[in-house]
Amino acid sequence: MVLENLALGFTVALTFENLTYCLLGTLLGTFIGMLPGLGPAATVALLIPLTITLPPVSSFIMLAGIYYGAQYGCSTTAILLRLPGETSSVVTAIDGHEMAKKGLAGKALATAALGSFFAGTVSVLLLVFFSLPLARFALNFGAPEFFSVMVLGLVAAVTLASGSVIKALAMVVLGLSLGLAGQDIFYGEFRLTFGFMELADGFSFIAVTMGMFGIAEVIRNLEDQSGRSIVTRRLKGLWLTLRDFRAIAMPVLRGTVIGSALGILPGGGAAVASFASYSIEKGVAKDPSRFGKGAIEAVAGPESANNAGAQTSFIPMLTLGIPANPVMALLIAVLIIQGITPGPQVMLTQSTLVWGLITSMWIGNVMLVILNLPLIGLWTRLLTMPYHFLYPAIIIFCAIGAYNVGNSSFDVYILAIFGALGYVFAKLDCEPAPFLLGFVLGPMLEDHFRRAMLISRGDLSIFVTHPIAAALLATAAVALVATMVPMVRKARTEAFKE
């Protein structure tokens, strides 16, 4: 069965059209990853209007390539500029930049690329072997189980978000509330439309996400005009010695395991995985004092962890319809726009899409290794591009994308409003990721809750009498209460601070 699925996947992914979209996605993702402050979420949101006219498998291959390609690109700026393009590369910037200052930038970049490739390969294998069994298991889920697993996902997003738990919880509630705007799915009543008939179908997902992740980031980057200087423009030693391979072997393995496990958790599992990998590598090192001064293990482990986490985050998205991070939330929106209902049925009824996507991820990882190191000179030159040449194009494309989806100028106003809100949230240290997860899951959460109430005729005990639902809700409650325990809260604060 697995071999048949892989054969189908390679048949789909190896067509000229899909190979082209895979190459385009990985290249664009690499470039976006190297631009501090933009990130894959804003780019995917920006490109969704352009991919609506593509076949579903082609659009997913390209958008997924942007996501995992950005994980590669982030390491370049983190090492050469000490400016991580994504949270998951913050740790890489510490020792990677120190290696670059010692003239070992090429070795650091090679370590990041090879570690990411290994982790990506293992993650794709996990997708191959575990996605279908998990989807089949999820077919036993009813409305109470799906409601419970979504609640657990939102709680995980709150507990794993950096900063205040109260702020993260408030962002989830705000996202849930705005996600329910529009016409009630059962009674047809209008709610949270604020008197605007343009909101009868709810807030435009594209306008909201491009505002929160695109416009807001542009404003933040314009506010921060700190200069960027590359440590070295001529790289040498873009390969590793046998001694280097021995030094990074175990960190890469440990990072891959950590990233694969944490990547499926909502709330930025890839970022949490990279921090966890760094802490573990420092803990098991014979000489921890080397960390922070250019330890190659501190590059190998976190880079493997964040790439593994990025790619295993596709597992809950494909099998349960649950987003593990903002990009997965965007891809769920793409499924809906393409007329595909998220959930376990996707694995069984959309086999061409699913297996074409999974095999393209391994092909994309090969492309990234082959292209990234030889083109590193080009990437370093692109890093010198003044930001004021880039931000007008971002704003224009965001406005065009917001308008094109609904052919409504009202959505452009929504884009501007949420861009301003995103900037305010950033100044208040409120992460946008919990908001977006709540915004996407809100309508589905309500739908499954009301279905459960119809089945039980309004009896809330249905969530207790169903064992799986009860276990999931109990886990969510324990996780939320645990973050309030003083000792746990202190350890959590210190971990994120470090």
Coordinates of C-alpha atoms in Angstrom, one line a residue:
M1 CA 0.0 0.0 0.0
V2 CA 2.8 2.4 0.9
L3 CA 4.7 1.7 -2.3
E4 CA 1.6 2.2 -4.3
N5 CA 1.0 5.6 -2.7
L6 CA 4.6 6.6 -3.2
A7 CA 4.4 5.6 -6.9
L8 CA 1.3 7.7 -7.3
G9 CA 3.0 10.6 -5.5
F10 CA 6.1 10.5 -7.7
T11 CA 4.0 10.2 -10.8
V12 CA 2.2 13.4 -9.8
A13 CA 5.2 15.3 -8.4
L14 CA 7.6 14.5 -11.3
T15 CA 5.5 16.2 -14.0
F16 CA 7.1 19.2 -15.5
E17 CA 4.4 21.5 -14.3
N18 CA 4.7 20.4 -10.6
L19 CA 8.5 20.2 -10.7
T20 CA 8.4 23.9 -11.9
Y21 CA 6.1 24.9 -9.0
C22 CA 8.2 23.0 -6.5
L23 CA 11.4 24.8 -7.7
L24 CA 9.6 28.1 -7.7
G25 CA 8.3 27.6 -4.2
T26 CA 11.6 26.5 -2.7
L27 CA 13.5 29.3 -4.4
L28 CA 11.0 31.9 -3.3
G29 CA 10.9 30.4 0.2
T30 CA 14.7 30.6 0.5
F31 CA 14.6 34.2 -0.5
I32 CA 11.7 35.1 1.8
G33 CA 13.4 33.3 4.7
M34 CA 16.5 35.5 4.3
L35 CA 14.4 38.7 4.6
P36 CA 14.0 39.4 8.3
G37 CA 10.5 40.4 9.3
L38 CA 8.6 39.1 6.2
G39 CA 8.4 35.3 6.8
P40 CA 6.6 32.4 5.1
A41 CA 3.1 33.2 6.6
A42 CA 2.9 36.6 5.0
T43 CA 4.2 35.3 1.7
V44 CA 1.8 32.3 1.6
A45 CA -1.1 34.7 2.4
L46 CA 0.1 37.1 -0.3
L47 CA 0.2 34.3 -2.9
I48 CA -3.1 32.6 -2.1
P49 CA -5.1 34.8 -4.6
L50 CA -2.6 33.9 -7.3
T51 CA -2.9 30.1 -6.6
I52 CA -6.7 29.9 -6.7
T53 CA -6.6 29.4 -10.5
L54 CA -4.0 26.6 -10.2
P55 CA -4.9 22.9 -9.7
P56 CA -5.0 22.1 -6.0
V57 CA -1.9 19.9 -6.1
S58 CA 0.2 22.5 -7.9
S59 CA -0.8 25.3 -5.5
F60 CA -0.1 23.1 -2.5
I61 CA 3.3 22.0 -3.8
M62 CA 4.4 25.6 -4.4
L63 CA 3.0 27.0 -1.1
A64 CA 4.5 24.1 0.9
G65 CA 7.9 24.7 -0.8
I66 CA 7.7 28.3 0.3
Y67 CA 7.2 27.2 3.9
Y68 CA 10.0 24.6 4.3
G69 CA 12.3 26.6 1.9
A70 CA 12.0 29.5 4.3
Q71 CA 13.5 27.3 7.0
Y72 CA 16.6 26.9 4.9
G73 CA 16.8 30.6 4.0
C74 CA 16.4 31.7 7.7
S75 CA 19.7 30.1 8.5
T76 CA 21.6 32.2 6.0
T77 CA 20.7 35.5 7.5
A78 CA 21.0 34.1 11.0
I79 CA 24.6 33.0 10.3
L80 CA 25.8 35.8 8.1
L81 CA 24.0 38.8 9.7
R82 CA 22.8 37.4 13.1
L83 CA 19.3 38.4 12.0
P84 CA 17.0 35.4 12.2
G85 CA 14.2 35.6 9.6
E86 CA 12.0 33.3 11.7
T87 CA 11.7 32.6 15.4
S88 CA 12.9 29.1 14.8
S89 CA 16.3 30.4 13.6
V90 CA 16.9 32.6 16.7
V91 CA 19.1 29.9 18.3
T92 CA 21.1 29.4 15.1
A93 CA 22.1 33.0 15.0
I94 CA 24.0 32.6 18.3
D95 CA 26.7 30.1 17.5
G96 CA 26.3 30.3 13.7
H97 CA 27.3 34.0 13.6
E98 CA 30.2 33.3 16.0
M99 CA 31.4 30.6 13.5
A100 CA 31.1 33.2 10.7
K101 CA 33.2 35.7 12.6
K102 CA 35.9 33.1 12.9
G103 CA 35.9 32.6 9.1
L104 CA 33.8 29.4 9.3
A105 CA 30.6 30.7 7.7
G106 CA 30.8 28.2 4.9
K107 CA 31.0 25.3 7.4
A108 CA 28.1 26.7 9.4
L109 CA 25.9 27.0 6.3
A110 CA 26.8 23.5 5.1
T111 CA 26.0 22.2 8.6
A112 CA 22.6 23.9 8.5
A113 CA 21.8 22.7 4.9
L114 CA 22.8 19.0 5.5
G115 CA 21.1 18.8 8.9
S116 CA 18.0 20.3 7.5
F117 CA 18.0 17.8 4.6
F118 CA 18.4 14.8 6.8
A119 CA 15.6 16.0 9.1
G120 CA 13.4 16.8 6.2
T121 CA 13.9 13.3 4.7
V122 CA 13.0 11.7 8.0
S123 CA 10.0 13.9 8.4
V124 CA 8.7 12.9 4.9
L125 CA 9.1 9.3 5.9
L126 CA 7.0 9.9 9.0
L127 CA 4.4 11.5 6.8
V128 CA 4.5 8.5 4.5
F129 CA 4.1 5.8 7.2
F130 CA 1.9 7.5 9.9
S131 CA -0.5 9.9 8.0
L132 CA -2.8 7.3 6.5
P133 CA -3.1 5.2 9.7
L134 CA -3.9 8.3 11.7
A135 CA -6.4 9.5 9.1
R136 CA -8.1 6.1 9.3
F137 CA -8.2 6.3 13.1
A138 CA -9.7 9.8 12.9
L139 CA -12.6 8.4 10.8
N140 CA -13.9 7.1 14.1
F141 CA -14.2 10.7 15.4
G142 CA -17.6 12.2 15.7
A143 CA -18.5 15.8 16.5
P144 CA -17.6 15.6 20.2
E145 CA -14.1 14.2 19.3
F146 CA -13.4 16.8 16.7
F147 CA -14.5 19.6 19.0
S148 CA -12.3 18.3 21.8
V149 CA -9.2 17.9 19.6
M150 CA -9.7 21.5 18.4
V151 CA -9.9 22.7 21.9
L152 CA -6.7 20.9 22.8
G153 CA -5.0 22.4 19.7
L154 CA -6.0 25.9 20.8
V155 CA -4.9 25.3 24.4
A156 CA -1.5 24.0 23.1
A157 CA -1.2 27.2 21.1
V158 CA -1.7 29.2 24.3
T159 CA 0.7 27.2 26.4
L160 CA 3.4 27.1 23.8
A161 CA 3.2 30.7 22.9
S162 CA 6.0 32.9 24.2
G163 CA 5.1 35.6 26.7
S164 CA 2.0 35.9 28.8
V165 CA -0.5 33.0 28.9
I166 CA -3.3 35.6 29.5
K167 CA -2.4 37.5 26.4
A168 CA -2.2 34.4 24.3
L169 CA -5.6 33.3 25.6
A170 CA -7.0 36.7 24.8
M171 CA -5.7 36.5 21.2
V172 CA -7.3 33.0 20.8
V173 CA -10.7 34.3 22.1
L174 CA -10.4 37.4 19.8
G175 CA -9.6 35.1 16.8
L176 CA -12.5 32.8 17.7
S177 CA -14.9 35.7 18.0
L178 CA -14.0 37.4 14.7
G179 CA -14.0 34.0 13.0
L180 CA -17.7 33.6 13.8
A181 CA -18.6 36.9 12.2
G182 CA -21.2 36.8 9.4
Q183 CA -24.3 34.8 8.8
D184 CA -25.2 32.1 11.3
I185 CA -24.8 28.7 9.7
F186 CA -28.0 27.2 11.3
Y187 CA -30.5 30.1 11.7
G188 CA -29.2 32.6 9.1
E189 CA -28.9 35.5 11.6
F190 CA -26.2 38.1 11.1
R191 CA -23.7 38.6 13.9
L192 CA -20.6 40.7 14.5
T193 CA -21.1 42.4 11.2
F194 CA -21.1 45.9 12.8
G195 CA -23.8 47.0 10.4
F196 CA -21.7 46.3 7.3
M197 CA -23.4 44.0 4.8
E198 CA -19.9 43.3 3.3
L199 CA -19.3 41.2 6.4
A200 CA -22.3 38.9 5.8
D201 CA -19.8 36.2 4.8
G202 CA -17.5 37.1 7.6
F203 CA -14.1 38.8 7.5
S204 CA -12.0 38.0 4.5
F205 CA -9.4 35.5 5.6
I206 CA -6.9 36.7 3.0
A207 CA -7.3 40.4 4.1
V208 CA -7.0 39.5 7.8
T209 CA -3.9 37.3 7.4
M210 CA -2.1 39.7 5.0
G211 CA -2.8 42.5 7.3
M212 CA -1.6 40.7 10.5
F213 CA 1.4 39.1 8.9
G214 CA 2.3 41.3 6.0
I215 CA 1.4 45.0 6.6
A216 CA 2.1 44.8 10.3
E217 CA 5.6 43.3 9.6
V218 CA 6.3 46.1 7.1
I219 CA 5.5 48.7 9.7
R220 CA 7.6 47.0 12.3
N221 CA 10.6 46.8 9.9
L222 CA 10.3 50.4 8.9
E223 CA 10.3 51.3 12.6
D224 CA 13.5 49.3 13.1
Q225 CA 16.1 50.9 10.8
S226 CA 19.1 49.1 12.3
G227 CA 21.8 48.5 9.8
R228 CA 22.7 45.1 8.4
S229 CA 26.3 44.1 7.7
I230 CA 27.5 40.8 6.4
V231 CA 30.4 39.2 8.2
T232 CA 32.0 37.9 5.0
R233 CA 31.1 38.2 1.3
R234 CA 33.5 35.5 0.1
L235 CA 32.7 32.1 1.5
K236 CA 35.0 29.2 1.5
G237 CA 35.0 25.7 2.9
L238 CA 31.4 24.9 1.9
W239 CA 31.8 21.3 3.0
L240 CA 32.6 19.4 6.2
T241 CA 35.5 17.3 7.2
L242 CA 35.1 13.8 8.6
R243 CA 35.7 15.2 12.1
D244 CA 32.9 17.7 11.5
F245 CA 30.5 14.9 10.4
R246 CA 31.3 13.0 13.6
A247 CA 30.6 16.2 15.7
I248 CA 27.2 16.9 14.2
A249 CA 25.9 13.3 13.7
M250 CA 24.3 12.9 17.1
P251 CA 23.0 16.5 17.4
V252 CA 21.3 16.1 14.0
L253 CA 19.7 12.8 15.1
R254 CA 18.5 14.3 18.4
G255 CA 17.3 17.5 16.7
T256 CA 15.4 15.4 14.2
V257 CA 13.6 13.4 16.9
I258 CA 12.8 16.5 18.9
G259 CA 11.5 18.4 15.9
S260 CA 9.5 15.5 14.6
A261 CA 7.7 15.1 18.0
L262 CA 7.1 18.8 18.7
G263 CA 6.3 19.9 15.2
I264 CA 2.8 18.5 15.3
L265 CA 1.9 20.7 18.3
P266 CA -0.1 23.9 17.6
G267 CA 1.6 27.2 18.5
G268 CA 4.9 27.1 16.7
G269 CA 6.3 23.6 17.4
A270 CA 9.2 24.2 15.1
A271 CA 10.4 27.2 17.1
V272 CA 9.9 25.4 20.4
A273 CA 11.8 22.4 18.9
S274 CA 14.9 24.5 18.0
F275 CA 15.1 26.0 21.5
A276 CA 14.6 22.6 23.1
S277 CA 17.4 21.1 20.8
Y278 CA 19.8 23.9 21.8
S279 CA 19.1 23.3 25.5
I280 CA 19.6 19.5 25.2
E281 CA 22.8 19.9 23.2
K282 CA 24.2 22.3 25.7
G283 CA 23.2 19.9 28.5
V284 CA 24.9 16.8 27.0
A285 CA 28.0 18.6 25.8
K286 CA 31.3 17.7 27.4
D287 CA 32.3 21.4 27.4
P288 CA 29.1 23.6 27.6
S289 CA 31.3 26.7 27.7
R290 CA 31.8 26.4 24.0
F291 CA 28.2 27.2 23.4
G292 CA 27.7 30.8 22.4
K293 CA 31.2 31.0 21.0
G294 CA 30.8 29.1 17.8
A295 CA 29.9 25.4 18.6
I296 CA 29.0 23.5 15.5
E297 CA 26.6 21.3 17.4
A298 CA 24.6 24.4 18.4
V299 CA 23.9 24.9 14.6
A300 CA 23.4 21.3 13.7
G301 CA 20.8 20.4 16.3
P302 CA 18.5 23.4 16.2
E303 CA 18.5 23.6 12.4
S304 CA 17.6 19.9 12.2
A305 CA 14.9 20.4 14.8
N306 CA 13.2 23.4 13.1
N307 CA 13.2 21.7 9.7
A308 CA 11.8 18.5 11.1
G309 CA 9.2 20.4 13.0
A310 CA 8.2 22.4 10.0
Q311 CA 7.5 19.3 7.9
T312 CA 5.8 17.1 10.5
S313 CA 3.3 20.0 11.1
F314 CA 1.7 18.8 7.9
I315 CA 0.6 15.6 9.7
P316 CA -2.3 17.1 11.8
M317 CA -3.2 19.4 8.9
L318 CA -3.6 16.6 6.4
T319 CA -5.1 14.0 8.8
L320 CA -7.3 16.0 11.2
G321 CA -7.7 19.4 9.5
I322 CA -6.0 21.0 12.6
P323 CA -3.4 23.6 11.9
A324 CA -0.1 23.4 13.9
N325 CA 1.0 26.9 13.0
P326 CA -0.1 30.0 11.0
V327 CA 1.1 28.6 7.6
M328 CA -0.9 25.3 8.2
A329 CA -3.9 27.5 9.0
L330 CA -3.4 29.3 5.6
L331 CA -3.1 25.9 3.8
I332 CA -6.4 24.8 5.4
A333 CA -8.0 28.0 4.0
V334 CA -6.6 27.0 0.6
L335 CA -8.3 23.6 0.9
I336 CA -11.6 25.3 1.7
I337 CA -11.2 27.8 -1.2
Q338 CA -10.5 24.9 -3.5
G339 CA -13.7 23.2 -2.4
I340 CA -12.1 20.5 -0.3
T341 CA -13.3 19.9 3.3
P342 CA -10.4 19.6 5.8
G343 CA -10.3 16.4 7.8
P344 CA -9.4 12.7 7.6
Q345 CA -11.4 12.3 4.4
V346 CA -8.7 14.3 2.6
M347 CA -6.2 11.5 3.0
L348 CA -8.6 9.0 1.5
T349 CA -10.5 11.0 -1.2
Q350 CA -7.7 13.3 -2.3
S351 CA -4.9 10.8 -2.7
T352 CA -3.4 12.6 -5.8
L353 CA -3.2 15.8 -3.8
V354 CA -1.8 14.3 -0.6
W355 CA 0.8 11.9 -2.0
G356 CA 1.8 14.4 -4.7
L357 CA 2.4 16.9 -1.9
I358 CA 4.3 14.5 0.3
T359 CA 6.7 13.2 -2.4
S360 CA 7.2 16.8 -3.6
M361 CA 8.5 17.7 -0.1
W362 CA 11.4 15.2 -0.4
I363 CA 12.1 16.5 -4.0
G364 CA 12.0 20.0 -2.7
N365 CA 14.5 19.2 0.1
V366 CA 16.9 17.7 -2.6
M367 CA 16.5 20.9 -4.6
L368 CA 17.3 23.1 -1.6
V369 CA 20.5 21.3 -0.9
I370 CA 21.6 21.4 -4.5
L371 CA 20.7 25.0 -5.1
N372 CA 21.4 26.7 -1.8
L373 CA 25.1 26.1 -1.3
P374 CA 26.2 26.8 -4.9
L375 CA 24.0 29.9 -5.0
I376 CA 25.1 31.2 -1.6
G377 CA 27.1 34.0 -3.3
L378 CA 23.9 35.2 -5.0
W379 CA 22.0 35.1 -1.7
T380 CA 24.6 37.1 0.1
R381 CA 24.4 39.8 -2.6
L382 CA 20.6 39.9 -2.3
L383 CA 20.9 40.5 1.5
T384 CA 22.4 43.9 0.8
M385 CA 19.1 45.0 -0.9
P386 CA 17.8 48.2 0.8
Y387 CA 14.5 47.4 2.6
H388 CA 12.8 50.6 1.3
F389 CA 12.9 49.0 -2.2
L390 CA 11.0 46.0 -1.0
Y391 CA 8.2 47.3 1.3
P392 CA 6.2 49.3 -1.4
A393 CA 5.9 46.2 -3.5
I394 CA 4.7 44.2 -0.5
I395 CA 2.0 46.7 0.3
I396 CA 0.9 46.9 -3.3
F397 CA 0.7 43.1 -3.7
C398 CA -1.2 42.8 -0.4
A399 CA -3.8 45.4 -1.5
I400 CA -4.2 43.8 -4.9
G401 CA -4.5 40.3 -3.3
A402 CA -7.1 41.5 -0.8
Y403 CA -9.2 43.2 -3.5
N404 CA -9.0 40.3 -6.1
V405 CA -10.4 37.6 -3.8
G406 CA -13.8 39.2 -3.4
N407 CA -13.5 42.1 -5.9
S408 CA -14.4 44.4 -3.1
S409 CA -12.6 47.6 -2.0
F410 CA -14.0 46.9 1.5
D411 CA -11.5 44.1 1.9
V412 CA -8.7 46.6 1.3
Y413 CA -10.0 48.6 4.3
I414 CA -10.0 45.3 6.3
L415 CA -6.4 44.8 5.3
A416 CA -5.4 48.2 6.5
I417 CA -7.3 47.8 9.8
F418 CA -5.8 44.5 10.6
G419 CA -2.4 45.7 9.6
A420 CA -2.7 48.5 12.2
L421 CA -4.0 46.0 14.7
G422 CA -1.2 43.6 14.0
Y423 CA 1.3 46.4 14.7
V424 CA -0.5 47.3 18.0
F425 CA -0.5 43.6 19.0
A426 CA 3.2 43.4 18.4
K427 CA 3.9 46.5 20.5
L428 CA 1.8 44.9 23.3
D429 CA 3.8 41.6 23.0
C430 CA 0.8 39.7 21.8
E431 CA 1.6 36.9 19.3
P432 CA -0.5 36.8 16.2
A433 CA -0.3 33.0 15.8
P434 CA -2.9 32.1 18.5
F435 CA -5.2 34.7 16.9
L436 CA -4.9 33.2 13.5
L437 CA -5.4 29.6 14.8
G438 CA -8.6 30.8 16.6
F439 CA -9.8 32.7 13.5
V440 CA -9.4 29.6 11.4
L441 CA -10.8 27.0 13.9
G442 CA -13.6 29.2 15.1
P443 CA -16.2 28.2 12.5
M444 CA -15.3 24.6 12.6
L445 CA -15.2 24.5 16.4
E446 CA -18.7 26.0 16.5
D447 CA -20.0 23.6 13.8
H448 CA -18.8 20.5 15.7
F449 CA -20.1 21.8 19.0
R450 CA -23.5 22.5 17.7
R451 CA -23.6 19.1 15.9
A452 CA -22.7 17.5 19.2
M453 CA -25.5 19.4 20.9
L454 CA -28.0 18.3 18.3
I455 CA -26.9 14.6 18.7
S456 CA -27.2 14.8 22.5
R457 CA -30.3 17.1 22.5
G458 CA -28.4 19.7 24.4
D459 CA -26.8 17.4 27.0
L460 CA -23.2 18.6 27.6
S461 CA -22.3 15.2 29.2
I462 CA -21.7 13.9 25.6
F463 CA -18.2 15.3 25.9
V464 CA -17.6 13.2 29.0
T465 CA -19.4 10.0 28.0
H466 CA -17.3 9.7 24.8
P467 CA -13.9 8.4 26.0
I468 CA -11.7 10.0 23.4
A469 CA -13.4 13.4 23.7
A470 CA -13.1 13.2 27.5
A471 CA -9.4 12.3 27.4
L472 CA -8.7 15.2 25.0
L473 CA -10.6 17.8 27.1
A474 CA -8.9 16.5 30.3
T475 CA -5.5 16.9 28.7
A476 CA -6.4 20.4 27.6
A477 CA -7.6 21.3 31.1
V478 CA -4.5 19.9 32.7
A479 CA -2.2 21.8 30.3
L480 CA -4.0 25.1 30.9
V481 CA -4.0 24.7 34.7
A482 CA -0.4 23.6 34.7
T483 CA 0.7 26.9 33.2
M484 CA -0.9 28.7 36.1
V485 CA 1.2 26.8 38.7
P486 CA 3.8 29.2 40.0
M487 CA 6.7 26.7 39.6
V488 CA 5.7 25.8 36.0
R489 CA 5.0 29.4 35.1
K490 CA 8.4 30.5 36.4
A491 CA 10.2 27.7 34.5
R492 CA 8.2 28.6 31.3
T493 CA 9.1 32.3 31.6
E494 CA 12.8 31.5 32.1
A495 CA 12.9 29.0 29.2
F496 CA 11.4 31.6 26.7
K497 CA 13.6 34.3 28.1
E498 CA 16.7 32.1 27.5

